[in-house]
PDB file of N, CA and C in Angstrom:
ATOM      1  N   UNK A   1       0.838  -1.185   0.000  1.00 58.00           N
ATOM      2  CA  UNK A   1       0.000   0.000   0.000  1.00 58.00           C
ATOM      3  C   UNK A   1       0.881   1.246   0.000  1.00 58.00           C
ATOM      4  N   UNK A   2       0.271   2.210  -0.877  1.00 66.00           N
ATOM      5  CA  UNK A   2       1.385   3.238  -0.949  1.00 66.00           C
ATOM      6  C   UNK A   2       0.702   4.411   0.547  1.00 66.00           C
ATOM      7  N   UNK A   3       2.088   5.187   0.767  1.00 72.00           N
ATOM      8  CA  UNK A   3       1.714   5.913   2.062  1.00 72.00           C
ATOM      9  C   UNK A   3       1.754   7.091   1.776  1.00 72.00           C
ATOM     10  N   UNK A   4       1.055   8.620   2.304  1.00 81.00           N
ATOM     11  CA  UNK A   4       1.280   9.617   1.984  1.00 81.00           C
ATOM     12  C   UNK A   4       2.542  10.508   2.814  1.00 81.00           C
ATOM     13  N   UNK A   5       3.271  10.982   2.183  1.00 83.00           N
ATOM     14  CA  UNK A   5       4.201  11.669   2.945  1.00 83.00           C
ATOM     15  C   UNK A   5       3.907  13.325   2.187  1.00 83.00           C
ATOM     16  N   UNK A   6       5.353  13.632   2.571  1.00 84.00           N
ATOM     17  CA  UNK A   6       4.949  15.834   2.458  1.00 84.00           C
ATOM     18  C   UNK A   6       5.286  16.119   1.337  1.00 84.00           C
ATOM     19  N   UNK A   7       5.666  15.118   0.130  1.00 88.00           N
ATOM     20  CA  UNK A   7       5.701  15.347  -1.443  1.00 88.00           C
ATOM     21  C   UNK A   7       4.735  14.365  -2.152  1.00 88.00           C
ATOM     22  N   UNK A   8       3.923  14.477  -1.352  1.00 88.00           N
ATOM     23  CA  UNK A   8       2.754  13.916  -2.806  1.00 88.00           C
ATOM     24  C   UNK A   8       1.926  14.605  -2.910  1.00 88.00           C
ATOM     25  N   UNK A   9       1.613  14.759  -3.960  1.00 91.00           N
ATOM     26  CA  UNK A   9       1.161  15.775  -4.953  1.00 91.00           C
ATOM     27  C   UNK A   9      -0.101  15.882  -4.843  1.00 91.00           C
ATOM     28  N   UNK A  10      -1.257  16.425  -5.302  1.00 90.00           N
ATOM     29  CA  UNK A  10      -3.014  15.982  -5.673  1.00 90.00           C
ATOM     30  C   UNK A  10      -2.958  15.135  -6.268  1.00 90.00           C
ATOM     31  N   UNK A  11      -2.586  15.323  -7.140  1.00 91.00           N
ATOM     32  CA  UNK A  11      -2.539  14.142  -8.503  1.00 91.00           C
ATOM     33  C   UNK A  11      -2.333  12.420  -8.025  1.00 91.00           C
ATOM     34  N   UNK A  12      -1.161  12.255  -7.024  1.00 90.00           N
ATOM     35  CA  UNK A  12      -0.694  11.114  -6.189  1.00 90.00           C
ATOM     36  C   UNK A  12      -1.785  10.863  -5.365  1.00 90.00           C
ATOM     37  N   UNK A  13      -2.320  12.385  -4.863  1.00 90.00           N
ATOM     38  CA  UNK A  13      -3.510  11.572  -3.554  1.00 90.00           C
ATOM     39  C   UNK A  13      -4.859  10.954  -4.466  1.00 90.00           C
ATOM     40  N   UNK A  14      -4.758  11.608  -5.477  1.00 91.00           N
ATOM     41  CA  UNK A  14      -5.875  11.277  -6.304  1.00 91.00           C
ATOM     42  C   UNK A  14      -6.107   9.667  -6.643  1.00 91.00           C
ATOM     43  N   UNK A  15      -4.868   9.409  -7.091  1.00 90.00           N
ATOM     44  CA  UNK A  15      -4.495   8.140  -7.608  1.00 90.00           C
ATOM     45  C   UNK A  15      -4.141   7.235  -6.668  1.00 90.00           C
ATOM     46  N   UNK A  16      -3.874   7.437  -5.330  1.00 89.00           N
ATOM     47  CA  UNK A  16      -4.271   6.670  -4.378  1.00 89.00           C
ATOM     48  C   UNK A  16      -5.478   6.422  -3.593  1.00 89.00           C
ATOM     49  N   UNK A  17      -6.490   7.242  -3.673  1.00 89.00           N
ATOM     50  CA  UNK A  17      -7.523   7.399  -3.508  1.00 89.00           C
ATOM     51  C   UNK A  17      -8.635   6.623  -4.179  1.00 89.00           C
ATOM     52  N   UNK A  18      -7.873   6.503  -5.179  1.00 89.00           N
ATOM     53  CA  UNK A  18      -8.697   5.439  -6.858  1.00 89.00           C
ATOM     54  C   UNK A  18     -10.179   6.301  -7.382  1.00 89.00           C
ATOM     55  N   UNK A  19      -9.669   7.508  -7.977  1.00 91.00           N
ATOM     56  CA  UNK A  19      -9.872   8.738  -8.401  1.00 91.00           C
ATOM     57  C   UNK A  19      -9.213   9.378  -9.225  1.00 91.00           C
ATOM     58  N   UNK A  20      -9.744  10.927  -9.794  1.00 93.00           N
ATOM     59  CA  UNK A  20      -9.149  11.673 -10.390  1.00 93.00           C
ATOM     60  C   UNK A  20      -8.937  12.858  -9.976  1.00 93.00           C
ATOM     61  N   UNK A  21      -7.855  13.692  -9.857  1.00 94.00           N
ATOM     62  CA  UNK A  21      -7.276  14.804  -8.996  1.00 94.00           C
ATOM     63  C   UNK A  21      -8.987  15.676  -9.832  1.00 94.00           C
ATOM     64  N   UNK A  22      -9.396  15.356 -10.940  1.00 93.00           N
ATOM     65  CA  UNK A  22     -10.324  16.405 -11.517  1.00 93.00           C
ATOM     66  C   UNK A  22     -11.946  15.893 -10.688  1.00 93.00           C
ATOM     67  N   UNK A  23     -12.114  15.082 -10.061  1.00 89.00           N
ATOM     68  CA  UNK A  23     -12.951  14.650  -9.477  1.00 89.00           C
ATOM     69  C   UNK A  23     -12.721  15.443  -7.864  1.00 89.00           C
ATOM     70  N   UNK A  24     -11.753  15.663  -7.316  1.00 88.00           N
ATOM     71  CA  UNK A  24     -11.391  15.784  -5.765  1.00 88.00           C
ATOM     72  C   UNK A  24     -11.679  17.186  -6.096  1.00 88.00           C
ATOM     73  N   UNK A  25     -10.759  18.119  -6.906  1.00 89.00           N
ATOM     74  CA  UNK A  25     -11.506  19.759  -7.426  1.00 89.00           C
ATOM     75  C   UNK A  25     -12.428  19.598  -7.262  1.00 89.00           C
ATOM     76  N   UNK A  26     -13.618  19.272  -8.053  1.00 87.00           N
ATOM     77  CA  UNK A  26     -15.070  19.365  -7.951  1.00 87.00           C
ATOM     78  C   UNK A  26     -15.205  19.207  -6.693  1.00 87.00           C
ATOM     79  N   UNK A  27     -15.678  18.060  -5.703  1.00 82.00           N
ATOM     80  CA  UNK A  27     -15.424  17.784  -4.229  1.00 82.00           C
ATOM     81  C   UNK A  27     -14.982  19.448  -3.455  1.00 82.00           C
ATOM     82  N   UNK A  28     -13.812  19.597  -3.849  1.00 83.00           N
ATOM     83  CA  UNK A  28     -13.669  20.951  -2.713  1.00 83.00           C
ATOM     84  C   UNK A  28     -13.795  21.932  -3.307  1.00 83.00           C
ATOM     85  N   UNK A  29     -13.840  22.344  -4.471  1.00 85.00           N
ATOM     86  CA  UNK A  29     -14.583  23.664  -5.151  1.00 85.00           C
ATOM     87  C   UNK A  29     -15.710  23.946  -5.629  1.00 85.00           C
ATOM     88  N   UNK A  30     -16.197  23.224  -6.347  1.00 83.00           N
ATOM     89  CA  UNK A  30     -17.213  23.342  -6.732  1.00 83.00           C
ATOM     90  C   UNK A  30     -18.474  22.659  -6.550  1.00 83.00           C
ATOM     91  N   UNK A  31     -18.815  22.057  -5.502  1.00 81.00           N
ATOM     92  CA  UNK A  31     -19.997  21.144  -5.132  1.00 81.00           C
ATOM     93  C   UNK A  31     -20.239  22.064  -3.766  1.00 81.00           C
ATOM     94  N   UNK A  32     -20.803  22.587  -3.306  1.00 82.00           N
ATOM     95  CA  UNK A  32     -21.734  23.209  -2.160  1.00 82.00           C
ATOM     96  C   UNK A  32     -22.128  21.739  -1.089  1.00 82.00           C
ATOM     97  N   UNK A  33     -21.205  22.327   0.403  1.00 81.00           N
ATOM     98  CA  UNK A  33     -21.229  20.948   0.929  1.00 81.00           C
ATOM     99  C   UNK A  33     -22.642  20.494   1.380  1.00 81.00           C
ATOM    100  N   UNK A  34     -23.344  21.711   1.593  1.00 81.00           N
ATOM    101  CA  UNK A  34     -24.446  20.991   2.028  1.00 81.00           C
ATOM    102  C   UNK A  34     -25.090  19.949   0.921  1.00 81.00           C
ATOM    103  N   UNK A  35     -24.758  20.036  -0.181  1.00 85.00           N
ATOM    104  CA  UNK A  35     -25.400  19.036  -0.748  1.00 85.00           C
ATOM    105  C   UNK A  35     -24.272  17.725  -1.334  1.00 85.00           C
ATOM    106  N   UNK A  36     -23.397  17.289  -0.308  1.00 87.00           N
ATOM    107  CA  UNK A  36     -22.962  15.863  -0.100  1.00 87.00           C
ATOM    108  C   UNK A  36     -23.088  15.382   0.648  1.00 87.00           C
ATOM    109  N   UNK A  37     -24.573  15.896   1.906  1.00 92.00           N
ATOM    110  CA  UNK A  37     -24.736  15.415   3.247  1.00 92.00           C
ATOM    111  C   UNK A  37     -26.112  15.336   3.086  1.00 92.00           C
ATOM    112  N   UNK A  38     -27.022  14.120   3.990  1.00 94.00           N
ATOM    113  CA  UNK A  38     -27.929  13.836   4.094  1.00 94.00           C
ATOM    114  C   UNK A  38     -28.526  13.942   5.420  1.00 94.00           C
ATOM    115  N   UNK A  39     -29.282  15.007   6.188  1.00 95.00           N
ATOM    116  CA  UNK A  39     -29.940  14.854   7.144  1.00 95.00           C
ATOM    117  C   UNK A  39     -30.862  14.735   7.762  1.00 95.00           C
ATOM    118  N   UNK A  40     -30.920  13.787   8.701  1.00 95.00           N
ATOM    119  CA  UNK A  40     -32.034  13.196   9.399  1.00 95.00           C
ATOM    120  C   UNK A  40     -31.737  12.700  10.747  1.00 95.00           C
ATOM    121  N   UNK A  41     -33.190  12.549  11.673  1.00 97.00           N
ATOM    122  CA  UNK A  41     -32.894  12.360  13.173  1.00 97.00           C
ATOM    123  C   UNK A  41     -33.040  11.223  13.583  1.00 97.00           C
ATOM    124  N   UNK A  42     -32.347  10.087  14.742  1.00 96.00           N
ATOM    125  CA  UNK A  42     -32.775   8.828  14.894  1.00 96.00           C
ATOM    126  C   UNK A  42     -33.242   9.544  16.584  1.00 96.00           C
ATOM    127  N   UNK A  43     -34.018   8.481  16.906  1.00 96.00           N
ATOM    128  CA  UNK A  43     -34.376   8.734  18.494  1.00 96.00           C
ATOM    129  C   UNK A  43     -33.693   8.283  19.552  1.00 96.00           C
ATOM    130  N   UNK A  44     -32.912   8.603  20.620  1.00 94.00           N
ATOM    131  CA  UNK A  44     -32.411   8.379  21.392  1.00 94.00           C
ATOM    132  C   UNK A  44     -33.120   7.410  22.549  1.00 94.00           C
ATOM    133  N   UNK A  45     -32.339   6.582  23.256  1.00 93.00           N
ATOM    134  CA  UNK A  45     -32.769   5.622  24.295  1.00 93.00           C
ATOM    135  C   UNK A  45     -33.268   6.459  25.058  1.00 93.00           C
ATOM    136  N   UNK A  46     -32.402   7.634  25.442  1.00 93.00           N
ATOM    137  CA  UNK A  46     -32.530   8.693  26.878  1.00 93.00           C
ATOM    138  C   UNK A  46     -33.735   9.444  26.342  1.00 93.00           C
ATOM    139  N   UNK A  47     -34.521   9.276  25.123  1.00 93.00           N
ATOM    140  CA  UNK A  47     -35.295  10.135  24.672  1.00 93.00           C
ATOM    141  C   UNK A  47     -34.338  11.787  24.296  1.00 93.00           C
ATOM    142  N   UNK A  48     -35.109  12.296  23.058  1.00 94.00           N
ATOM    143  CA  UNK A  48     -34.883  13.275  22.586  1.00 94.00           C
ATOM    144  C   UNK A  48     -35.003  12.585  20.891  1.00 94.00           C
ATOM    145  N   UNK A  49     -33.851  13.367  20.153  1.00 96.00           N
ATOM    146  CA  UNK A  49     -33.561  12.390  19.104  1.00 96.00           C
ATOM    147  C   UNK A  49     -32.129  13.606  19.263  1.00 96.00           C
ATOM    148  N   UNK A  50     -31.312  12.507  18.341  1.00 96.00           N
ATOM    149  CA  UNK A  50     -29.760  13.261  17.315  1.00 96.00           C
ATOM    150  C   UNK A  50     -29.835  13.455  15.877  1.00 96.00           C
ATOM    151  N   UNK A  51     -29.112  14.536  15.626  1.00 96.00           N
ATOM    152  CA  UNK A  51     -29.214  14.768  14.619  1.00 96.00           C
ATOM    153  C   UNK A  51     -27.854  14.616  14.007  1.00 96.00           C
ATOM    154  N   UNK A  52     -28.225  13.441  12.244  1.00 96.00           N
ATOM    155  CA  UNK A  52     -27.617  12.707  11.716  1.00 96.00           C
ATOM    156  C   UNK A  52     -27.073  13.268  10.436  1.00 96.00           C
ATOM    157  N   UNK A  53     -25.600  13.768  10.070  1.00 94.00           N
ATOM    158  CA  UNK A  53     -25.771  14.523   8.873  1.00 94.00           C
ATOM    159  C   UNK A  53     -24.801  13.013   8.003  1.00 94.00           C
ATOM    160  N   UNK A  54     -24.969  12.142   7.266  1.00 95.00           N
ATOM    161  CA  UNK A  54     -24.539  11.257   6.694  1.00 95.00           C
ATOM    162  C   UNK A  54     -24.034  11.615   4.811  1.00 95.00           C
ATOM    163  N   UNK A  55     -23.002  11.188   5.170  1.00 93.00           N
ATOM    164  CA  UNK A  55     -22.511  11.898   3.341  1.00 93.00           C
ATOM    165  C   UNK A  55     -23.188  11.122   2.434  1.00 93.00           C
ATOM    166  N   UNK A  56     -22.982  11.274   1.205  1.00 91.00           N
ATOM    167  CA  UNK A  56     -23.307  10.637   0.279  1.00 91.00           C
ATOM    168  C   UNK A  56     -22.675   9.433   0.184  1.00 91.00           C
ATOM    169  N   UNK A  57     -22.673   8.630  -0.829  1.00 92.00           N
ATOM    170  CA  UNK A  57     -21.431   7.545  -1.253  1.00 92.00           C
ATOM    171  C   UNK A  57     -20.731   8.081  -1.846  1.00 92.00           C
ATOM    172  N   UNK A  58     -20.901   8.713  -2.922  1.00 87.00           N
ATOM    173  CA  UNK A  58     -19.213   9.198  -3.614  1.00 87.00           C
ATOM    174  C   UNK A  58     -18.305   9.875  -2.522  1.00 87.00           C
ATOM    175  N   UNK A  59     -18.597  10.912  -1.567  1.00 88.00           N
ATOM    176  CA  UNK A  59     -18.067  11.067  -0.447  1.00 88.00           C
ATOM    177  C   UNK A  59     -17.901   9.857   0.566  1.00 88.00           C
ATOM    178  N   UNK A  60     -18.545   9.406   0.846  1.00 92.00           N
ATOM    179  CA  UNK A  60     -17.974   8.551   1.963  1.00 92.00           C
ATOM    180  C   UNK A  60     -16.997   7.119   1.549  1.00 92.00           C
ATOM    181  N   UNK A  61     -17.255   7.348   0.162  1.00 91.00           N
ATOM    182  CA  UNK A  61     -16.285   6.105  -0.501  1.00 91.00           C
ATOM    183  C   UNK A  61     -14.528   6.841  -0.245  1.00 91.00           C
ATOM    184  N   UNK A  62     -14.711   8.190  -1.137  1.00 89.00           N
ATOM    185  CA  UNK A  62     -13.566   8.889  -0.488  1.00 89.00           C
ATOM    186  C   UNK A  62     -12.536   9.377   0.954  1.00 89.00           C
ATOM    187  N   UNK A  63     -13.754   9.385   1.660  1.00 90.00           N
ATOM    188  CA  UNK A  63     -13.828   9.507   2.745  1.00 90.00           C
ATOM    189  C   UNK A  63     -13.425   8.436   3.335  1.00 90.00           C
ATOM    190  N   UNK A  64     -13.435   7.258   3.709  1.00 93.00           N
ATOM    191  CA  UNK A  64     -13.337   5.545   3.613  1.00 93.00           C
ATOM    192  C   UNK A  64     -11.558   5.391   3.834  1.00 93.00           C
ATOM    193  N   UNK A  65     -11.540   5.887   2.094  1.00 90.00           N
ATOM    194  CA  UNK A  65     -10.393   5.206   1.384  1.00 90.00           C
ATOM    195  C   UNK A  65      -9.294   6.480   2.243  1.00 90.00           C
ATOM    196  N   UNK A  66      -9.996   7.625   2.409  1.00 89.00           N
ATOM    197  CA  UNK A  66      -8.743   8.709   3.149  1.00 89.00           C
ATOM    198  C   UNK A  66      -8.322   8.201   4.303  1.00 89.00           C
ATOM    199  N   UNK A  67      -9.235   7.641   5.057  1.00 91.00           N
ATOM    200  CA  UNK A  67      -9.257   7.046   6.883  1.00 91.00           C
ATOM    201  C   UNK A  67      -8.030   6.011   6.806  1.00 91.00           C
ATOM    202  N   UNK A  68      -8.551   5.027   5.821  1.00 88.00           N
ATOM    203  CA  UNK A  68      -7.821   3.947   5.832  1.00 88.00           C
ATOM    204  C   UNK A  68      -5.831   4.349   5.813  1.00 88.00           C
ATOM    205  N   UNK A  69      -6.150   5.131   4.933  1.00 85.00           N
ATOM    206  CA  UNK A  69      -4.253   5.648   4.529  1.00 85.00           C
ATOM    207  C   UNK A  69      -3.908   6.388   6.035  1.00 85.00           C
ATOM    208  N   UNK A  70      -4.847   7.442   6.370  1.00 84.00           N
ATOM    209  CA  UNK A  70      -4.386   8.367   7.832  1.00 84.00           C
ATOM    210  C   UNK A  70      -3.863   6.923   8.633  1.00 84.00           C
ATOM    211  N   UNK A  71      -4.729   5.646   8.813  1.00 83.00           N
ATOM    212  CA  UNK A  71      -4.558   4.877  10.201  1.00 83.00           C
ATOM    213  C   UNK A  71      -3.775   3.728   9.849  1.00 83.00           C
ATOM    214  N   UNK A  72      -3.152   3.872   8.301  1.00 67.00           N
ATOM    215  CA  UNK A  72      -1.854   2.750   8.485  1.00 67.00           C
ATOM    216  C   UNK A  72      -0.717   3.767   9.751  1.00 67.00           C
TER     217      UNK A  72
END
């Protein structure tokens, strides 16, 4: 598995990511975050409810694959 260090590029995170650096742009420029999040409330044991903001899949696939590299 490749690891990220302080010279890799977008392009590298992209391609480790199993993506395109032109896909991750869109992601942080041009997509408005509220709409890669889904929200809704589940009810709590203690009563009340929480409120649930859950990404999409194309985000959380990214999201996933970023975790995994941070916790080698």
């Amino acid at each position: 598995m490749i690891k990220l260090n302080s010279s890799t590029t977008p392009s590298e995170l992209a391609q480790i990511l199993g993506t395109t650096y032109s896909k991750l742009k869109y992601f942080y420029y041009q997509l408005h975050i509220s709409n890669c999040y889904t929200d809704f409330e589940i009810s709590k044991k203690s009563g009340g409810s929480r409120l649930i903001e859950a990404p999409d899949e194309k985000l959380k696939l990214i999201q996933s694959r970023l975790a995994k590299l941070l916790n080698c």
